[in-house]
mmCIF file of C-alpha atoms and ligand atoms in Angstrom:
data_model
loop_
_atom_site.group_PDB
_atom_site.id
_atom_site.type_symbol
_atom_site.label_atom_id
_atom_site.label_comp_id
_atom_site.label_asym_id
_atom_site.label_seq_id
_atom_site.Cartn_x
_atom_site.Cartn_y
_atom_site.Cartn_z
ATOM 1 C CA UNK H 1020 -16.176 27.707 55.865
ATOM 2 C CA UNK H 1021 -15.067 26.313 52.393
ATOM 3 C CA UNK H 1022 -11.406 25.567 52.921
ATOM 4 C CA UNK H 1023 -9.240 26.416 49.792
ATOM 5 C CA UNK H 1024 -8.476 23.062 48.581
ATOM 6 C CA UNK H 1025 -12.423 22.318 48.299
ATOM 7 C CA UNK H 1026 -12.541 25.456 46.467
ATOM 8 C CA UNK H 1027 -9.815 24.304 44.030
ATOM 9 C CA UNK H 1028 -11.527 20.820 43.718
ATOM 10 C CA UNK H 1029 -14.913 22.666 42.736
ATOM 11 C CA UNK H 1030 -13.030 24.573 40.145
ATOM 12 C CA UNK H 1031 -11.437 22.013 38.609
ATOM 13 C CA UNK H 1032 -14.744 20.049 38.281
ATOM 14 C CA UNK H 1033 -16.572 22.735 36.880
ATOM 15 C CA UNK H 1034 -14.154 23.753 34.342
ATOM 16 C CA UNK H 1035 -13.073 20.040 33.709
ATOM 17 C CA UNK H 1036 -13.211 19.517 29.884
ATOM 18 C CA UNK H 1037 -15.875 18.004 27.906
ATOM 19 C CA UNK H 1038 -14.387 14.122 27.692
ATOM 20 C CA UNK H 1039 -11.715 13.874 24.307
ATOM 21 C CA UNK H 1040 -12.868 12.145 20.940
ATOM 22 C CA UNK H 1041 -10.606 9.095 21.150
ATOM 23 C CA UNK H 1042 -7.031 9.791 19.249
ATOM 24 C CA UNK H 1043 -6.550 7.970 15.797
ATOM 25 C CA UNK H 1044 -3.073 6.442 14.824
ATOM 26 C CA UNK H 1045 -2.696 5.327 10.909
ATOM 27 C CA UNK H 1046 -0.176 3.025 9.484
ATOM 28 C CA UNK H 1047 0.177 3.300 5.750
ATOM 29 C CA UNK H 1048 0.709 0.733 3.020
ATOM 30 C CA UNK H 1049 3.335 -0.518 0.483
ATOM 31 C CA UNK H 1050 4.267 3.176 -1.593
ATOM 32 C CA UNK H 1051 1.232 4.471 -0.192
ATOM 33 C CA UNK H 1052 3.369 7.845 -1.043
ATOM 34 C CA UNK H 1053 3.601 7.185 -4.336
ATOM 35 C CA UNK H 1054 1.598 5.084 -5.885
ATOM 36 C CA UNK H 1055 -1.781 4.609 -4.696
ATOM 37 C CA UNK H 1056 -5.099 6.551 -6.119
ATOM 38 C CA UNK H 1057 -6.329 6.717 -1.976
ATOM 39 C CA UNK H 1058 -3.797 9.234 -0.125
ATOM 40 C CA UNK H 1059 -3.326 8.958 3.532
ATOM 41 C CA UNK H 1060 -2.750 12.897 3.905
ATOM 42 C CA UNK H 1061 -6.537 13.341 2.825
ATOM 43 C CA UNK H 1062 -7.709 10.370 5.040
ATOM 44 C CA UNK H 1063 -6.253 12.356 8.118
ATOM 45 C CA UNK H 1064 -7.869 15.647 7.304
ATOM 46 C CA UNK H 1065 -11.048 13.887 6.376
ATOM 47 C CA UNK H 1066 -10.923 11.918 10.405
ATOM 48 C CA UNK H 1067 -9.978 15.551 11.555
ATOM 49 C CA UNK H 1068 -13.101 16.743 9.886
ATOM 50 C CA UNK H 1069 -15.994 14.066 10.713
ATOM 51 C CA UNK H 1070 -13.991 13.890 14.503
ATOM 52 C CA UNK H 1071 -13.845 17.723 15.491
ATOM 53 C CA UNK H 1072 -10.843 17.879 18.014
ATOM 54 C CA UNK H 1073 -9.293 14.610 17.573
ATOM 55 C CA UNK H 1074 -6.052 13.310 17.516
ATOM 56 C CA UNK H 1075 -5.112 12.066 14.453
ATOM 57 C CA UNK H 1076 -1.334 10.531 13.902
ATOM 58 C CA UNK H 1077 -0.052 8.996 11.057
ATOM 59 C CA UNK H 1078 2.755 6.892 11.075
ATOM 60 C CA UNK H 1079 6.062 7.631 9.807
ATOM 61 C CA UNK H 1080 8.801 5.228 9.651
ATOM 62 C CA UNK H 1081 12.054 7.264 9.674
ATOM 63 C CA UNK H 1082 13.049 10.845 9.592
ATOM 64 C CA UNK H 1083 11.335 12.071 6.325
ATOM 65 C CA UNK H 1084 8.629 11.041 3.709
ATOM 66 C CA UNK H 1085 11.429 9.546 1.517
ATOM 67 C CA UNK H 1086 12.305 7.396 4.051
ATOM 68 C CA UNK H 1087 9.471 6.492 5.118
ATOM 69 C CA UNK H 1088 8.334 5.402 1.886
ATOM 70 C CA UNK H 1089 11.751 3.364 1.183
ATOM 71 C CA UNK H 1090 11.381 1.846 5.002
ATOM 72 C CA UNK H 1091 8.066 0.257 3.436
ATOM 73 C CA UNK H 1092 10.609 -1.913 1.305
ATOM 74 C CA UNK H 1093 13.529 -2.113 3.012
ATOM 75 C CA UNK H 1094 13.039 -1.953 6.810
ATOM 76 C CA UNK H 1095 12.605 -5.040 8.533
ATOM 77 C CA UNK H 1096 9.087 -5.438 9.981
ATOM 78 C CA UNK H 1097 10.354 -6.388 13.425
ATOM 79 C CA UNK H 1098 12.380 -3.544 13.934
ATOM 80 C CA UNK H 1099 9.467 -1.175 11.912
ATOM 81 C CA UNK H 1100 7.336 -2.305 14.575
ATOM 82 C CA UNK H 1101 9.760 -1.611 17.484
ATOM 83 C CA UNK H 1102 10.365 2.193 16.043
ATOM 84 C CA UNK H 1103 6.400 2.648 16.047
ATOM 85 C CA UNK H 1104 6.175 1.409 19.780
ATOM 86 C CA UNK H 1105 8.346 3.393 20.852
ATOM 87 C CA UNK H 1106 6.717 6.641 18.706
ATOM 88 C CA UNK H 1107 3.697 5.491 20.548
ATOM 89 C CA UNK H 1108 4.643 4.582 24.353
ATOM 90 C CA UNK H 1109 6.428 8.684 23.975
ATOM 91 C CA UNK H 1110 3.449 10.446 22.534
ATOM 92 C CA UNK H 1111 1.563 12.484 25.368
ATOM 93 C CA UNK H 1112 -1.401 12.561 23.809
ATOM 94 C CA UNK H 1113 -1.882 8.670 23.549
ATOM 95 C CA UNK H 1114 -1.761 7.676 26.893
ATOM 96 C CA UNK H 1115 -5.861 7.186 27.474
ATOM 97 C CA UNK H 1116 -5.587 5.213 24.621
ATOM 98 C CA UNK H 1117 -6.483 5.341 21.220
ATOM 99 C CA UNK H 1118 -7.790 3.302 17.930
ATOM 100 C CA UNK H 1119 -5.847 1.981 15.105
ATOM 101 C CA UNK H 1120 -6.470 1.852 11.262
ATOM 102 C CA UNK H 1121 -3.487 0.142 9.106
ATOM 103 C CA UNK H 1122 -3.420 -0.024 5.179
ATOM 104 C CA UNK H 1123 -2.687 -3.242 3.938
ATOM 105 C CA UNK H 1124 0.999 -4.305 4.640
ATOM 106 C CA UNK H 1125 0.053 -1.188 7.846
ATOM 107 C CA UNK H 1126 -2.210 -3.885 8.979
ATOM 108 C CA UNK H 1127 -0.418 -6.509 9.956
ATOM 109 C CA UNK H 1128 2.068 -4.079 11.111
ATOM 110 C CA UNK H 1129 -0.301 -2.746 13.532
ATOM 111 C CA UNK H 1130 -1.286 -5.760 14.491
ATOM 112 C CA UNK H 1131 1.990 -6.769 15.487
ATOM 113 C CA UNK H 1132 1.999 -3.070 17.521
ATOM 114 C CA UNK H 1133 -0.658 -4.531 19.569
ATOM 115 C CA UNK H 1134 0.749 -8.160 20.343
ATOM 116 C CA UNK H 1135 4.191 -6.753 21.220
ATOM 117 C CA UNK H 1136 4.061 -3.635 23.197
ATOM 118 C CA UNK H 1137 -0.009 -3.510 23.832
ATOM 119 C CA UNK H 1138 0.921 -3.253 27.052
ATOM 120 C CA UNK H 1139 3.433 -0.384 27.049
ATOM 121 C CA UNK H 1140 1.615 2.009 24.930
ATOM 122 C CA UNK H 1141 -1.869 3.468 25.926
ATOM 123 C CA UNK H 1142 -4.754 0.960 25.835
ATOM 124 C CA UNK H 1143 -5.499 0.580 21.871
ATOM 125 C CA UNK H 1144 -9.033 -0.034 21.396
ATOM 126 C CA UNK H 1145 -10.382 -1.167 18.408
ATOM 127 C CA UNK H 1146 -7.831 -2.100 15.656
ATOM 128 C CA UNK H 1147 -9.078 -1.760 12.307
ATOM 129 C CA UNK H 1148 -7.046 -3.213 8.984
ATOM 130 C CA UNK H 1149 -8.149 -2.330 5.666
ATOM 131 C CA UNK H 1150 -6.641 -5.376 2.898
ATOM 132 C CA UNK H 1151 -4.096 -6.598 5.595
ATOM 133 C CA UNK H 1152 -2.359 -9.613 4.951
ATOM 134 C CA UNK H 1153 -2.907 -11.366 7.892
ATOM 135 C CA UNK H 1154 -2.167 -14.860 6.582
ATOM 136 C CA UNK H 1155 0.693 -13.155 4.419
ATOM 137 C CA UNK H 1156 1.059 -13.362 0.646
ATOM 138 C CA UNK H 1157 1.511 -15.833 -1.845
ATOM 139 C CA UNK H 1158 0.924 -14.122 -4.852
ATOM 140 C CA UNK H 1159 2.618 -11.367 -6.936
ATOM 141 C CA UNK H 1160 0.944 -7.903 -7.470
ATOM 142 C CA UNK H 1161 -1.051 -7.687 -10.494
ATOM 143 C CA UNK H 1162 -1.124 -11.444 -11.159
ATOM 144 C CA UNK H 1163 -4.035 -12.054 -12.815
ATOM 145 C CA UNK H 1164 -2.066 -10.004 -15.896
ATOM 146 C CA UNK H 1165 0.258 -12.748 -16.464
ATOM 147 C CA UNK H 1166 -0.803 -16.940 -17.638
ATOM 148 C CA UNK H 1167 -1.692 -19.008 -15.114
ATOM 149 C CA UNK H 1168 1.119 -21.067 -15.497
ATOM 150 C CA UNK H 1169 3.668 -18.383 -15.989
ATOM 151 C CA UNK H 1170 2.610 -16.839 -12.684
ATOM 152 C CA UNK H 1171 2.587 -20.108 -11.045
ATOM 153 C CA UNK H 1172 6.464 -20.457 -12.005
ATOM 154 C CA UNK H 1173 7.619 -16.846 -10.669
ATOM 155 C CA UNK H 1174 5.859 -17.424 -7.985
ATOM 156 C CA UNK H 1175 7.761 -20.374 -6.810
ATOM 157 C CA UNK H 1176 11.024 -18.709 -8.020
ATOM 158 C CA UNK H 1177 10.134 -15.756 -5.483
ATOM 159 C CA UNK H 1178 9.559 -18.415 -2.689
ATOM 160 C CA UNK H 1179 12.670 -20.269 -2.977
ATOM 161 C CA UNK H 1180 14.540 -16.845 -2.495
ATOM 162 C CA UNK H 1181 12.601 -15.468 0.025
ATOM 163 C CA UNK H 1182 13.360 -17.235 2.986
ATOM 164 C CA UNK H 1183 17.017 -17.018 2.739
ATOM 165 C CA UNK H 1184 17.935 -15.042 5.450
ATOM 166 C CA UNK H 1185 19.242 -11.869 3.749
ATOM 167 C CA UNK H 1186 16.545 -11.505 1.436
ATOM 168 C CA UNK H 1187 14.195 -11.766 5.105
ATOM 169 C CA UNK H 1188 16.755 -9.070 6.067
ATOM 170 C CA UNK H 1189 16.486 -6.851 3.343
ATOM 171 C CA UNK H 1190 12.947 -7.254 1.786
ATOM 172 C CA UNK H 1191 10.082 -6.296 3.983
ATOM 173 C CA UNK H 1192 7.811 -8.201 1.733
ATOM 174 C CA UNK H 1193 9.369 -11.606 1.973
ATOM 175 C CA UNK H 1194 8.798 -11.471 5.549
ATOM 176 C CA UNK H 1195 5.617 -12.124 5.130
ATOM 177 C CA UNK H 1196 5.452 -14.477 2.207
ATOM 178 C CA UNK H 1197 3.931 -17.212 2.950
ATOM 179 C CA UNK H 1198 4.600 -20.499 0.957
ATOM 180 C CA UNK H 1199 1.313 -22.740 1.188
ATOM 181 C CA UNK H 1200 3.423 -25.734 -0.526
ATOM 182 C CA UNK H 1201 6.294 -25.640 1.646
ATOM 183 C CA UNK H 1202 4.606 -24.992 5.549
ATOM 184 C CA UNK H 1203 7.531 -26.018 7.750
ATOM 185 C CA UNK H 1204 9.754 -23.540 5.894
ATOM 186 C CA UNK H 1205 7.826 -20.916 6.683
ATOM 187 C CA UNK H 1206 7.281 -21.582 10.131
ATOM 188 C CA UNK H 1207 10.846 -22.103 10.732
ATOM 189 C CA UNK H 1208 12.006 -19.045 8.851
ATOM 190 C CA UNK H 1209 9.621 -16.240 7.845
ATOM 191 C CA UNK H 1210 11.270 -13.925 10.782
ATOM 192 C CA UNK H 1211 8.311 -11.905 11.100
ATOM 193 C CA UNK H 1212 4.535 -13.444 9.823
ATOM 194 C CA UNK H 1213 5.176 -16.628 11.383
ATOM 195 C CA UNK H 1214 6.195 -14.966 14.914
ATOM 196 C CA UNK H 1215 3.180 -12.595 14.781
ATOM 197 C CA UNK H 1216 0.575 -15.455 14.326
ATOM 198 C CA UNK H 1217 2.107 -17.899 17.249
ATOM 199 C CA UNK H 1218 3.280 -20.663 14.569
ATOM 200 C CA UNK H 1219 6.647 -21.712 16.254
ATOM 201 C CA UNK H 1220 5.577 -21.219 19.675
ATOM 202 C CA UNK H 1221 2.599 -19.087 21.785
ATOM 203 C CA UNK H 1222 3.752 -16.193 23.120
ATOM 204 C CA UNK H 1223 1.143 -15.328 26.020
ATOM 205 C CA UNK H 1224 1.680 -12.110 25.562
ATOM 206 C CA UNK H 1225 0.552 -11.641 22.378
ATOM 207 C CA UNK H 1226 -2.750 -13.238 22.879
ATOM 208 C CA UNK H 1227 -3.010 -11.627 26.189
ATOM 209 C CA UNK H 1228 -2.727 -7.726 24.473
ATOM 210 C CA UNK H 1229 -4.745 -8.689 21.154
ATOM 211 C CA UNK H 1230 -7.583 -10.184 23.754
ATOM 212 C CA UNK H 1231 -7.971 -6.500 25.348
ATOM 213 C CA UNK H 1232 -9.150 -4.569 22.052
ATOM 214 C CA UNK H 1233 -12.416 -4.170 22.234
ATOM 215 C CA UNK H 1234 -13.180 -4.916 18.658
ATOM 216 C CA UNK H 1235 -10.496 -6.671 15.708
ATOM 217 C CA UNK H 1236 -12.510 -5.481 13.115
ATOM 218 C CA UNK H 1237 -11.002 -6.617 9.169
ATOM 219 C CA UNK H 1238 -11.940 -5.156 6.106
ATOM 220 C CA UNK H 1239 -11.963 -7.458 2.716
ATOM 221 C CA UNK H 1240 -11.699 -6.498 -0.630
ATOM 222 C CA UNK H 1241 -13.891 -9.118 -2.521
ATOM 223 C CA UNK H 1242 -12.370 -7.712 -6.332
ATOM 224 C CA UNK H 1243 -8.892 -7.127 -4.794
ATOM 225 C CA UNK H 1244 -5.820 -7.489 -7.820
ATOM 226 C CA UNK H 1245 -3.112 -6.722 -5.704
ATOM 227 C CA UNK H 1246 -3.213 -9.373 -2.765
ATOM 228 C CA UNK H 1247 -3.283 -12.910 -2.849
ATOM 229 C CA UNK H 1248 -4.832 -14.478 -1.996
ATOM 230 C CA UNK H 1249 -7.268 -11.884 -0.822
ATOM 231 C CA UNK H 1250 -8.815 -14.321 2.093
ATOM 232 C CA UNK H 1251 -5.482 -13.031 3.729
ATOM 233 C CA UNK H 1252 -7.150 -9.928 4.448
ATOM 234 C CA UNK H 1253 -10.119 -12.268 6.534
ATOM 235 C CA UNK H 1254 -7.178 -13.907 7.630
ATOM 236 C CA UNK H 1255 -8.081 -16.840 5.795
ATOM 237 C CA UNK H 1256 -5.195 -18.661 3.527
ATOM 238 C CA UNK H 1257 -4.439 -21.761 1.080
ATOM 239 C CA UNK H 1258 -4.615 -24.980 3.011
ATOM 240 C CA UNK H 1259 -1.466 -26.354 3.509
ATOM 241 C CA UNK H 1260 0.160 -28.580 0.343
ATOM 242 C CA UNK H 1261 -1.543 -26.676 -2.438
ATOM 243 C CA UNK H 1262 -2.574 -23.152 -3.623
ATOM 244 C CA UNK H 1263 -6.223 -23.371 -4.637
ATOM 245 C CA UNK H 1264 -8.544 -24.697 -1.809
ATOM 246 C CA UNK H 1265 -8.395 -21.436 0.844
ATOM 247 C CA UNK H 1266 -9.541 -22.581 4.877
ATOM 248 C CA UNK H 1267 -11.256 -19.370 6.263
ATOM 249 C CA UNK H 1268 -9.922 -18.236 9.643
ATOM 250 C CA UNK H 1269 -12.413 -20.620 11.319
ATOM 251 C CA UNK H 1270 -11.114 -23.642 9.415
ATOM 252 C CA UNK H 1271 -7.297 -23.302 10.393
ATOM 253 C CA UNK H 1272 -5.530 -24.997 12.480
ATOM 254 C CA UNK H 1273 -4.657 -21.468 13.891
ATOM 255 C CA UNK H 1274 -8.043 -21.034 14.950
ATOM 256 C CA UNK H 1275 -8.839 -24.213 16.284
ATOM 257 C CA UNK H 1276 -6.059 -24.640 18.400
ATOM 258 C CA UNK H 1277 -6.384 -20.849 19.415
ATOM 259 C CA UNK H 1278 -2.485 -20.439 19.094
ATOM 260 C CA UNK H 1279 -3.556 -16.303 19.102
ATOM 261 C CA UNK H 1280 -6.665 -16.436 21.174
ATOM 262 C CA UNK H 1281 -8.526 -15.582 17.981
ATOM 263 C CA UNK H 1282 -11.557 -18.064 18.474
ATOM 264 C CA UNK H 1283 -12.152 -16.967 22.243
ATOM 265 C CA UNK H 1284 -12.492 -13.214 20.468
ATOM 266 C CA UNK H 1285 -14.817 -14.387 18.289
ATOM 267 C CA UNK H 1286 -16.506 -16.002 21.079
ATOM 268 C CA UNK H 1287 -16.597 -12.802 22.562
ATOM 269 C CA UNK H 1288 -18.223 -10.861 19.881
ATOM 270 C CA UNK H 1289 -15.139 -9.269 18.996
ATOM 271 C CA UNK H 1290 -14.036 -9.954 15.836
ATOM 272 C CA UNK H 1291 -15.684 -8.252 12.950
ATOM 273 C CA UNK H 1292 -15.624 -9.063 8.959
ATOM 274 C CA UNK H 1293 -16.649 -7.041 6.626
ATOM 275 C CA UNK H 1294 -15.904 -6.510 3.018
ATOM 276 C CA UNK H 1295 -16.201 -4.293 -0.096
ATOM 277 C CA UNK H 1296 -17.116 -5.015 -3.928
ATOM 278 C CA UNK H 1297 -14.193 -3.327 -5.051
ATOM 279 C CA UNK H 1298 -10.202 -3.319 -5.699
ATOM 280 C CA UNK H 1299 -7.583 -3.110 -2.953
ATOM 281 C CA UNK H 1300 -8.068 -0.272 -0.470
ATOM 282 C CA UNK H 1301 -11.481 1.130 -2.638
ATOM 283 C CA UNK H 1302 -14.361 2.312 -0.548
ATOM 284 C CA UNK H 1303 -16.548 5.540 -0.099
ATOM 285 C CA UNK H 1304 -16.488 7.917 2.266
ATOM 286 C CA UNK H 1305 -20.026 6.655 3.210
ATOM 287 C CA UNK H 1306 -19.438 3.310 3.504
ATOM 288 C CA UNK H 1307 -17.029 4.066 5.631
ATOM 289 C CA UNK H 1308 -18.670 6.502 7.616
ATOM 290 C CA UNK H 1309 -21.721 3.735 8.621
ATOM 291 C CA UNK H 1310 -19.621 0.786 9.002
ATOM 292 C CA UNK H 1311 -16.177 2.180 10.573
ATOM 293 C CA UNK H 1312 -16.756 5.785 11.517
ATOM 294 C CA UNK H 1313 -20.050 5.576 13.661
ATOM 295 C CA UNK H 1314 -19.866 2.296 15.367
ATOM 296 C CA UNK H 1315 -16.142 2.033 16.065
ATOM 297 C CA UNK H 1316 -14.401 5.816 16.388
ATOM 298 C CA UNK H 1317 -16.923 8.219 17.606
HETATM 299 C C1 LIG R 795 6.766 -12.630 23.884
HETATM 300 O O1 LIG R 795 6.538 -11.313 23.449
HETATM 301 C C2 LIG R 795 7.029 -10.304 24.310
HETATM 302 C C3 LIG R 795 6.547 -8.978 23.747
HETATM 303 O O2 LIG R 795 7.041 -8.759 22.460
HETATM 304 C C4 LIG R 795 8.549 -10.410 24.380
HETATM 305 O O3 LIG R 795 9.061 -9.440 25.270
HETATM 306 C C5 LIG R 795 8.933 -11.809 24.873
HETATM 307 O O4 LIG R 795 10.327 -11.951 24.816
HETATM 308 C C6 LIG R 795 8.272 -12.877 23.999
HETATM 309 N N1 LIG R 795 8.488 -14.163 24.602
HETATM 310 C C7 LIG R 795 9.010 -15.182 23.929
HETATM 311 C C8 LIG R 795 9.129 -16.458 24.680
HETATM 312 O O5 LIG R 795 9.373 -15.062 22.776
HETATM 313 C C1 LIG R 796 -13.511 -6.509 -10.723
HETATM 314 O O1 LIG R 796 -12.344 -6.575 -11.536
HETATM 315 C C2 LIG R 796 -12.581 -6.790 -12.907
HETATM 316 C C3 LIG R 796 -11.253 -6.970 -13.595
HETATM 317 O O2 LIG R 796 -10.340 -5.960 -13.282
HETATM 318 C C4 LIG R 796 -13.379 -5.584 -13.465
HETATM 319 O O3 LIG R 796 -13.653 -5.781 -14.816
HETATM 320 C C5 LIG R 796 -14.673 -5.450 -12.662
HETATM 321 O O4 LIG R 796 -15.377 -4.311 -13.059
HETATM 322 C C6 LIG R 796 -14.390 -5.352 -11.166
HETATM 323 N N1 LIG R 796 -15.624 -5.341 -10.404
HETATM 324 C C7 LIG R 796 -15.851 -4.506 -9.372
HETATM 325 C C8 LIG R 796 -17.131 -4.661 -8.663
HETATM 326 O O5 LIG R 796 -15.045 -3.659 -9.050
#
């Protein structure tokens, strides 16, 4: 005789659903709201479309759109990044894990989402970042408008204000300015880029949770105006001393001390570059579709 429970068992195996598409989480970029030609809204319904029945959440930072957008400013990154962890560790429908696609400054962000609370939120499995600044910023939007030399100066106006503590405090962007002429400033008081990348001291966990994705893969814009410079988004920067000759990822001292675990990943065929012809954040749906879609969320 078939006792009940066996009964139950072969019920709930039969009817057990086909297996979930993997959930999505986005994490916009500086005014994404407002500003930019690409809109996050249609890149949702656009996943929801190519991935019938998946999850798809976008960030928001805040209680409303508004604030969200003015968090992108004004909201430090540390405690930006605590708000999203704990959005994350709460959300039901995360817990088997998910993948993660930031938008420029939303990369880095992410990023941080990983190394801090990897391990408290489902299992993220591949993180994606699209024009992150990895290696921050030392540049000004729309630079190339402006002379050399007149950029050059407002530059290093910006960077002798940015790393006073209050402007770290108030201005999301400063926290990850990155001042290639003055190093041991930044590594003693960018409050957020230089924590994220292990430059005062490794944090095991960090390299423990960014170690478990499956793939880091970054995206880089090879025409991009808006970041500099935009090896940042390879997470490749100006050597130290200077701001013309850029060391690639594998050239830094970051790398080949493996203060992030970043060279063992590559090791173990996780890391991924790629890159676009165009501006910041410019691709097609088909180009993303072969290169991001098919091999990484489906
Ligand atoms: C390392 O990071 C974890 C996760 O964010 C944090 O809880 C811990 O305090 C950090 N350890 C140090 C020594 O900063
Ligand atoms: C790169 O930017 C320059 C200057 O804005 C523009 O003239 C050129 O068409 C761009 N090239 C591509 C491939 O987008």
């Amino acid at each position: 005789m078939i006792s009940w429970l066996s009964l139950l068992y072969l019920f709930t195996y039969t009817v057990a659903e086909p297996a979930k598409p993997t959930p999505i989480v986005l994490w916009h970029g500086m005014g994404d709201t407002c500003c930019f030609s690409f809109s996050l809204g249609t890149f949702k319904l656009y996943l929801e479309k190519q991935i019938p029945g998946a999850y798809v959440l976008s960030l928001r930072i805040g209680n409303s759109v508004i604030e969200d957008l003015e968090n992108g400013y004004f909201m430090n990154p540390n405690k930006q990044v605590d708000y999203a962890c704990d959005a994350l560790a709460k959300d039901p429908k995360l817990q088997d894990g998910f993948n993660a696609i930031g938008f420029s400054q939303g990369s880095q962000f992410l990023r941080a989402v990983v190394q801090r609370c990897g391990h408290k939120v489902g299992p993220v499995k591949n993180l994606i970042t699209l024009g992150g600044q990895h290696q921050g910023v030392y540049g000004l939007p729309h630079c190339f408008a402006l002379q050399h030399e007149t950029c050059d100066y407002v530059r290093k106006l910006l960077n002798y204000a940015a790393y006073y503590r209050w402007v770290q405090n108030s201005l999301v962007q400063a926290t990850y300015w990155h001042d290639p002429l003055d190093d041991t400033t930044y590594k003693q008081n960018s409050e957020f880029l230089a924590d994220i990348n292990n430059e005062r001291t490794v944090n095991q966990t960090y390299v423990n949770n960014l170690e478990s994705l499956e793939h880091f893969i970054m995206v880089k814009f090879d025409n991009d105006s808006i970041v500099q410079p935009k090896e940042t988004e390879w997470f490749g920067f100006y050597a130290p001393g200077q701001a013309k000759k850029i060391l690639s990822l594998q050239q830094s001292e970051l790398y080949k001390q493996d203060r992030l675990g970043l060279k063992k990943m590559e090791e173990d065929g996780k890391l991924v570059f790629l890159s676009q012809p165009g501006d910041h954040l410019r691709f097609t749906e088909e180009w993303f579709s072969n290169n991001i879609l098919k091999p990484y969320l489906l």
